[in-house]
Coordinates of C-alpha atoms and ligand atoms in Angstrom, one line a residue:
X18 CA 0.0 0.0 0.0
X19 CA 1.2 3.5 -1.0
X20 CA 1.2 6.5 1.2
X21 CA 0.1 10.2 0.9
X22 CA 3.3 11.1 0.7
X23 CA 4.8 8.8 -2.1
X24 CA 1.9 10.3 -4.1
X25 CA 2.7 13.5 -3.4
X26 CA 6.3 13.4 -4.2
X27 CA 5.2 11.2 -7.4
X28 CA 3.1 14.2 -8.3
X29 CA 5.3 17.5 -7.6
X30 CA 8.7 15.3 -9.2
X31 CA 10.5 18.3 -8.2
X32 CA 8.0 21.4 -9.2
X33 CA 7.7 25.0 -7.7
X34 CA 10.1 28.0 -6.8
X35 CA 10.5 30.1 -4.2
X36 CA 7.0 30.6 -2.2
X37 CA 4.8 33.3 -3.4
X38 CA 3.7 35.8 -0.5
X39 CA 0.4 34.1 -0.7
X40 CA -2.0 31.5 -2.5
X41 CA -6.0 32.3 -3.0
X42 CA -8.4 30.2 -4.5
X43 CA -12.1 29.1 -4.3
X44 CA -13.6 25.9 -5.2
X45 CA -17.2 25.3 -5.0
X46 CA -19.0 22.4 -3.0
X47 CA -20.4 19.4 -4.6
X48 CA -23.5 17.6 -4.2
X49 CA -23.6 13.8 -5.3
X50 CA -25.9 12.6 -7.6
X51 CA -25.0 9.3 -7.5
X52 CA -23.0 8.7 -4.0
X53 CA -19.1 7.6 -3.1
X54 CA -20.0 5.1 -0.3
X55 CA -17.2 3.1 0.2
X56 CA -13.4 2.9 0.0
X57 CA -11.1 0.6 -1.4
X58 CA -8.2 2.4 -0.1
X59 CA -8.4 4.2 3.6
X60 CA -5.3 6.1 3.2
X61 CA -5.5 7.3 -0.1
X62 CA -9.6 7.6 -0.2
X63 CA -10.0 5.2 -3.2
X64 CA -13.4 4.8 -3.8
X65 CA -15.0 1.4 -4.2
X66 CA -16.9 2.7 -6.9
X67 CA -17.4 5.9 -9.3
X68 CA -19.8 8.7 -8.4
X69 CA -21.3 11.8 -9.8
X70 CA -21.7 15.4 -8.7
X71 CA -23.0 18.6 -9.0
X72 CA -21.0 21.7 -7.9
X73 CA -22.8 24.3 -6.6
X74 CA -21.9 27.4 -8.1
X75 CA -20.6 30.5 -5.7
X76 CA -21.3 28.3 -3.0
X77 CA -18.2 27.0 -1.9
X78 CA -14.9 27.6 0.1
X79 CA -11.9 30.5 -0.5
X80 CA -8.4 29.9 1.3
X81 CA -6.2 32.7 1.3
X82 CA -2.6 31.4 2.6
X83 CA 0.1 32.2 3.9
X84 CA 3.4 31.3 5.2
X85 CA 4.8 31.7 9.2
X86 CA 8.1 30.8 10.9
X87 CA 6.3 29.9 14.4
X88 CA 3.5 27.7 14.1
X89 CA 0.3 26.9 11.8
X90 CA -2.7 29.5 12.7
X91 CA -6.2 28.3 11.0
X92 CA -9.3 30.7 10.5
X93 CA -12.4 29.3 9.7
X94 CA -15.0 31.3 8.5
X95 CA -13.2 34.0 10.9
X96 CA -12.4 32.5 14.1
X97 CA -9.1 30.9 14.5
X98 CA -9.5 27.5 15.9
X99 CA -7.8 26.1 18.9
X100 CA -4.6 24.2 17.4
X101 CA -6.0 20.5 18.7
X102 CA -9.4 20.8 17.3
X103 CA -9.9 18.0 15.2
X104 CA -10.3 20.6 11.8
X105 CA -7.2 22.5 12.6
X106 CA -5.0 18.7 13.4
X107 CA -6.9 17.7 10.0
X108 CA -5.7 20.4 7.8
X109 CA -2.1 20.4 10.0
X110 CA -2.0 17.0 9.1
X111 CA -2.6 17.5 5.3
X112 CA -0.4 20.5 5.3
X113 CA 2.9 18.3 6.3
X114 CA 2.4 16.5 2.8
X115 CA 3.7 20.3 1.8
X116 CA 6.2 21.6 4.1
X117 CA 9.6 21.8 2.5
X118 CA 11.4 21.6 5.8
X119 CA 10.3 21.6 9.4
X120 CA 10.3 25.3 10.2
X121 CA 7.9 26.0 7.6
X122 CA 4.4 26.8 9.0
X123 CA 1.1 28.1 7.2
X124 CA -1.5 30.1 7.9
X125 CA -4.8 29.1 6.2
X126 CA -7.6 31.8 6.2
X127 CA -10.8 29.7 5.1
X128 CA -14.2 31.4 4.6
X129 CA -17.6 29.1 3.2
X130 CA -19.6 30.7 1.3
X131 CA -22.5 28.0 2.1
X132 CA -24.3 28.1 5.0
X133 CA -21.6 26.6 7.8
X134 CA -24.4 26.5 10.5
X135 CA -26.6 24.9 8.7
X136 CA -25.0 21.8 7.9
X137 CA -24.3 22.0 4.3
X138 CA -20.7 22.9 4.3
X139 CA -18.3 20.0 3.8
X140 CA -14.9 19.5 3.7
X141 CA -14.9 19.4 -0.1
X142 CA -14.7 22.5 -1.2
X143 CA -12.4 23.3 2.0
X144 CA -9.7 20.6 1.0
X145 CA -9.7 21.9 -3.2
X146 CA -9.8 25.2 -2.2
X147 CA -6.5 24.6 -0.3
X148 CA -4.6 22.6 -2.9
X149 CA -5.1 25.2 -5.3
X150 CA -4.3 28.0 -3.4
X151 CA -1.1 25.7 -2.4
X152 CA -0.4 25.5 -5.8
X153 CA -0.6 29.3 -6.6
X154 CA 1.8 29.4 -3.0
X155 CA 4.3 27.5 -4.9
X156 CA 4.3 27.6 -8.6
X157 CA 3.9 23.9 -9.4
X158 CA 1.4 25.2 -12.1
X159 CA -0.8 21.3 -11.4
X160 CA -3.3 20.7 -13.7
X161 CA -6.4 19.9 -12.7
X162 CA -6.4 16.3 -13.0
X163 CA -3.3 16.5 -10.3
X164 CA -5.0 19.0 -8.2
X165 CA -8.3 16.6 -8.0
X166 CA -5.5 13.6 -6.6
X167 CA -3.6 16.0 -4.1
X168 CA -7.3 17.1 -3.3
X169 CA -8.8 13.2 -2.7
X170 CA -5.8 13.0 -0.5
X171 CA -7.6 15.3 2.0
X172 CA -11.1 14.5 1.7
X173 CA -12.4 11.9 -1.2
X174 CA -15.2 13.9 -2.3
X175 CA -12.8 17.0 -2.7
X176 CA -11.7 15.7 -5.7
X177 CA -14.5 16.5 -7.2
X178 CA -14.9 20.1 -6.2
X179 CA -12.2 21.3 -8.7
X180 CA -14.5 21.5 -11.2
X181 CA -18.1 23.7 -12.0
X182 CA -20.8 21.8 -13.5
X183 CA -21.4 17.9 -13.5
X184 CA -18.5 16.0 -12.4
X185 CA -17.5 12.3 -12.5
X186 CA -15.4 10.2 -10.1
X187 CA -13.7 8.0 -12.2
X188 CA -13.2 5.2 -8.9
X189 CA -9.5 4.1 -11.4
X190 CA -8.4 0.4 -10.9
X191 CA -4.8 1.7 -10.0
X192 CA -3.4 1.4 -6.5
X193 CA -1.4 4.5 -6.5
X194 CA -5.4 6.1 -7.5
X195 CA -3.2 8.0 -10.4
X196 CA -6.5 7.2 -12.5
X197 CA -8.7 8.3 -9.9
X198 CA -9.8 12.2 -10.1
X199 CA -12.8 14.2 -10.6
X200 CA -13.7 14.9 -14.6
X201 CA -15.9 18.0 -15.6
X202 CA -19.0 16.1 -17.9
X203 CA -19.4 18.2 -20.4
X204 CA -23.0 19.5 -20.6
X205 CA -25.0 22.3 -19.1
X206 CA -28.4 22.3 -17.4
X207 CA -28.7 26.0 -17.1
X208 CA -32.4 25.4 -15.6
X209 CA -31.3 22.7 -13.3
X210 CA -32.0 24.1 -9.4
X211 CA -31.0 22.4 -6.1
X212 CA -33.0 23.1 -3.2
X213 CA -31.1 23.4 0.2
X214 CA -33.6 21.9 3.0
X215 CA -32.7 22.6 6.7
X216 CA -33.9 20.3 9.2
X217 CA -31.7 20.6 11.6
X218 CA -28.3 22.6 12.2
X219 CA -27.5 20.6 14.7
X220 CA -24.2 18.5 15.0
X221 CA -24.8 15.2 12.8
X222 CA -24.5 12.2 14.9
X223 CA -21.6 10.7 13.0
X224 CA -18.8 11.6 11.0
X225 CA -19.4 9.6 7.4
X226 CA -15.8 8.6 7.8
X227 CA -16.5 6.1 10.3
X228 CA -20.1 5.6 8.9
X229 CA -18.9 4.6 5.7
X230 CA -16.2 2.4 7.3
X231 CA -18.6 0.7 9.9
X232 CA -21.1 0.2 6.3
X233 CA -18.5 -1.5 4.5
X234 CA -17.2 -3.6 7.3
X235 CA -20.7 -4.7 9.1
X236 CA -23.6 -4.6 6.3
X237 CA -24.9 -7.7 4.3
X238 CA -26.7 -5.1 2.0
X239 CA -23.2 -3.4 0.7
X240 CA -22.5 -6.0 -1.6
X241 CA -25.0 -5.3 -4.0
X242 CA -24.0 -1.8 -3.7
X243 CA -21.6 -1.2 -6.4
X244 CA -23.7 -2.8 -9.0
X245 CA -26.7 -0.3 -8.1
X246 CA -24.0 2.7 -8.3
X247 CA -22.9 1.8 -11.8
X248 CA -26.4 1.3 -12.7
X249 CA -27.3 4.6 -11.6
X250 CA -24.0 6.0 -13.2
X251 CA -25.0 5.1 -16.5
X252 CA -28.8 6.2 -16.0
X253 CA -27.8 9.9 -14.9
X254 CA -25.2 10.2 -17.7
X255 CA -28.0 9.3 -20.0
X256 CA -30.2 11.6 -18.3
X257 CA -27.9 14.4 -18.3
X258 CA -26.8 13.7 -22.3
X259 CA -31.2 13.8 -22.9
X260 CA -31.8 16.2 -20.5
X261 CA -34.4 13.9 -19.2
X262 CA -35.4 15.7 -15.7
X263 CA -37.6 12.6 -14.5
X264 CA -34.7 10.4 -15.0
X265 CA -32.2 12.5 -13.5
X266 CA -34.4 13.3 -10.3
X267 CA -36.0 9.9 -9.9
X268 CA -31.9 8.0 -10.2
X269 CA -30.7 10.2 -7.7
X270 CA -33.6 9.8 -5.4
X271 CA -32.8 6.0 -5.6
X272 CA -29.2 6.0 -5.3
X273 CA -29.8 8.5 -2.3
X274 CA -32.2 6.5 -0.3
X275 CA -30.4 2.6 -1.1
X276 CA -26.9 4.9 0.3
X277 CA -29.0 5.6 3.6
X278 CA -30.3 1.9 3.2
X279 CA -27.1 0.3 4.0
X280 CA -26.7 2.8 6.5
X281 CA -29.5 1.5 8.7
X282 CA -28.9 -2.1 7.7
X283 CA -25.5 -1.6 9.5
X284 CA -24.7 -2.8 12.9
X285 CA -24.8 -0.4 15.2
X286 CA -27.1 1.3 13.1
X287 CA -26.8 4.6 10.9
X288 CA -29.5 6.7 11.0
X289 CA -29.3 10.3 10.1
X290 CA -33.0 10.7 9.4
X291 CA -34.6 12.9 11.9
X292 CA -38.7 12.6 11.8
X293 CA -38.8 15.9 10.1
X294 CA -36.0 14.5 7.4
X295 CA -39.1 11.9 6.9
X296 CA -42.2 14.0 6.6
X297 CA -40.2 16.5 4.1
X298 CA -39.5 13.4 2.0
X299 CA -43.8 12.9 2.3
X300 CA -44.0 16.2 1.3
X301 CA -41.9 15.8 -1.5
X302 CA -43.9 12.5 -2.7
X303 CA -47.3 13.9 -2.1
X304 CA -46.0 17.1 -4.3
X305 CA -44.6 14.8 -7.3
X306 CA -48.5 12.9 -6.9
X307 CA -49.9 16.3 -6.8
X308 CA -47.8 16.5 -10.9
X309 CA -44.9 19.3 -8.7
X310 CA -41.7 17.5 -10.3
X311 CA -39.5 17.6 -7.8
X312 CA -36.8 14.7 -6.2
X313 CA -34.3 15.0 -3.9
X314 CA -30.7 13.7 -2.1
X315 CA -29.0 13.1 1.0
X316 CA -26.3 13.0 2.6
X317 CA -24.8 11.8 5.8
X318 CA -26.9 14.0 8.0
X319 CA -30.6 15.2 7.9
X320 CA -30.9 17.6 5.7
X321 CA -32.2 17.5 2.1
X322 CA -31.4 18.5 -1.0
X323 CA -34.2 18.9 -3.7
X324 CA -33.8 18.5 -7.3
X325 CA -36.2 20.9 -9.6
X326 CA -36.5 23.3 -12.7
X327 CA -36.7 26.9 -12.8
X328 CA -39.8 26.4 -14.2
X329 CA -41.4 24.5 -10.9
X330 CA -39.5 27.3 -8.3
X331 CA -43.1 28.7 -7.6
X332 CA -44.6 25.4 -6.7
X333 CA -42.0 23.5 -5.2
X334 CA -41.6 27.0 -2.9
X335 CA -45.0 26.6 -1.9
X336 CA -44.2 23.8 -0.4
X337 CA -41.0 24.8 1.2
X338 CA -41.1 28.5 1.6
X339 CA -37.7 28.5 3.5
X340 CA -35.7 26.5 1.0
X341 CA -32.5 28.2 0.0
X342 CA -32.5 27.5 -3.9
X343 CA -28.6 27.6 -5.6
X344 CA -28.3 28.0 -9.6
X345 CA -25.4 25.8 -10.2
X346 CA -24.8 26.8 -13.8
X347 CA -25.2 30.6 -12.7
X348 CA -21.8 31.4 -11.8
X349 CA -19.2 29.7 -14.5
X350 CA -16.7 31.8 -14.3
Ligands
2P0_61 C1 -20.8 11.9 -1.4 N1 -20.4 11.6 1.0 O1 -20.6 11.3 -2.5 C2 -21.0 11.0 -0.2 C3 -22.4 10.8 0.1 C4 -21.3 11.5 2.1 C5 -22.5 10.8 1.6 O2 -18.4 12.0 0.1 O3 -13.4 10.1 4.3 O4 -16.0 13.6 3.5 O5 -12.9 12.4 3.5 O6 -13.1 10.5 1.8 O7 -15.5 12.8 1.1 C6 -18.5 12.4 2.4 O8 -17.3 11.7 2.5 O9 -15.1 11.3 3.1 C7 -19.1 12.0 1.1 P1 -13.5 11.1 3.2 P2 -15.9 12.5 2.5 O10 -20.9 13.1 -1.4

């Protein structure tokens, strides 16, 4: 087994100059269509299988860096965290991939431009964000392809934040995961809308590290996961080519809801759903009966993510007059 920082050497071969004063980037978060559940590799987030994503326009993460001879000093959204909270060990722990020699300390100034409280920030955008704006710090002048693998190595689902627009997962057969990196589709669904659904800002229960490890290693269920994910693959590819809403909505209502069943077929069980996670799902079917087309995701927490036109905004509003609605083709830049 290969480690983060083989790959990391494998990828910079040498590349860079002398350190910029600073690095700055944005990358925007990702909802999956079809999910990454799995991993072949813990160390260097190989996926068991491919998965598909939507990134979310302005909403996102920007990193302005910097370097510092004393120690590292992380702001999130504003506030510095204490040095042994687990975010600031996390990215201290991904930063000594980078350090050319031991006195070399960062300071990472990360802002979301998605609602933090609310539960809908992830460490996706947070971890591409940070490669690229290391990559600006040094000069290695990555390509995207390499950025997405330096990414994975922080969070898996990062890897496919370096991109606007749909984005595949190719899972790659490799060990070194060299053919495993986020790849921009390339189509447009200008009228495409996600719906972000609060039900609860509160603290999920679990991280979906160890959820997704206690899936893999306890449920009977998993193993007919990966055949459902590449069927689902194919369907919202097909859906996306046609631009066949029903399709799109109905696979990634599916592939959403068999994720969350493996979930609560583990042991201990999974369970993000709160009742209220439930009765917006009612609402949601009881508005598709009532001819609103509307779907939706999740994640591993409560919340939901709906999946409409711009044509349907008025209706599927009516039913959720709080829902924060994101344009992901709005803001190419
Ligand atoms: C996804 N999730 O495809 C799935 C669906 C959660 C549910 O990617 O351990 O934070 O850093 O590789 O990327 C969340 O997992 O996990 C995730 P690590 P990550 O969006």
């Amino acid at each position: 087994m290969m480690t983060k920082a083989e790959i990391v050497a494998q990828i910079l071969n040498g590349r860079g100059r002398a350190p910029a004063a600073g690095g700055y980037a944005f990358a925007p978060s990702n909802i999956a269509l079809c999910k990454y559940w799995g991993k072949r590799d813990e160390e260097l987030n190989l996926p068991v299988t491919a998965s598909l994503s939507i990134s979310l326009g302005r909403l996102g993460s920007t990193t302005k860096l910097s370097l510092r001879p004393d120690s590292d000093v992380v702001r999130l959204d504003k506030k510095e965290l204490a040095p042994d909270s687990p975010f600031a060990r996390r990215i201290g722990a991904f930063l000594d991939l980078f350090r050319r020699d031991a006195g070399m300390y960062f300071e990472v100034e990360a802002v979301n431009t998605i609602p933090t409280a609310a539960g809908f920030a992830s460490s996706a955008s947070g971890f591409a964000a940070l490669v690229t704006a290391l990559d600006e710090l040094f000069g290695w002048e990555l390509d995207k392809r390499e950025l997405s693998i330096l990414a994975r190595l922080g969070s898996g689902s990062a890897c496919r934040s370096l991109h606007h627009g749909f984005v595949e997962w190719r899972a790659g057969t490799r060990p070194d995961g060299m053919d495993s990196y986020g790849e921009r589709l390339d189509a447009a669904w200008p009228e495409l809308r996600l719906g972000l659904l609060v039900i609860t800002a509160a603290e999920k229960s679990m991280g979906s590290r160890p959820a997704m490890k206690r899936t893999i290693e306890t449920c009977a269920l998993y193993k007919s996961w990966p055949e459902k994910a590449a069927a689902d693959l194919a369907l919202l590819k097909k859906a996306i080519a046609e631009k066949d809403f029903h399709l799109l909505g109905a696979t990634a209502e599916s592939n959403a809801l068999a994720m969350h069943a493996t979930m609560i077929a583990s042991w201990p069980p999974v369970v993000y759903w709160r009742p209220e996670s439930l009765a917006a799902m009612q609402a949601i079917w009881a508005a598709r009966a009532n001819a609103v087309p509307v779907y939706f995701t999740m994640d591993a927490g409560p919340n939901l993510k709906l999946i409409f036109q711009a044509g349907d905004e008025a209706a599927v509003r009516g039913v959720f007059p709080d829902l924060k609605v994101v344009r992901p083709f709005d803001a190419e830049p």
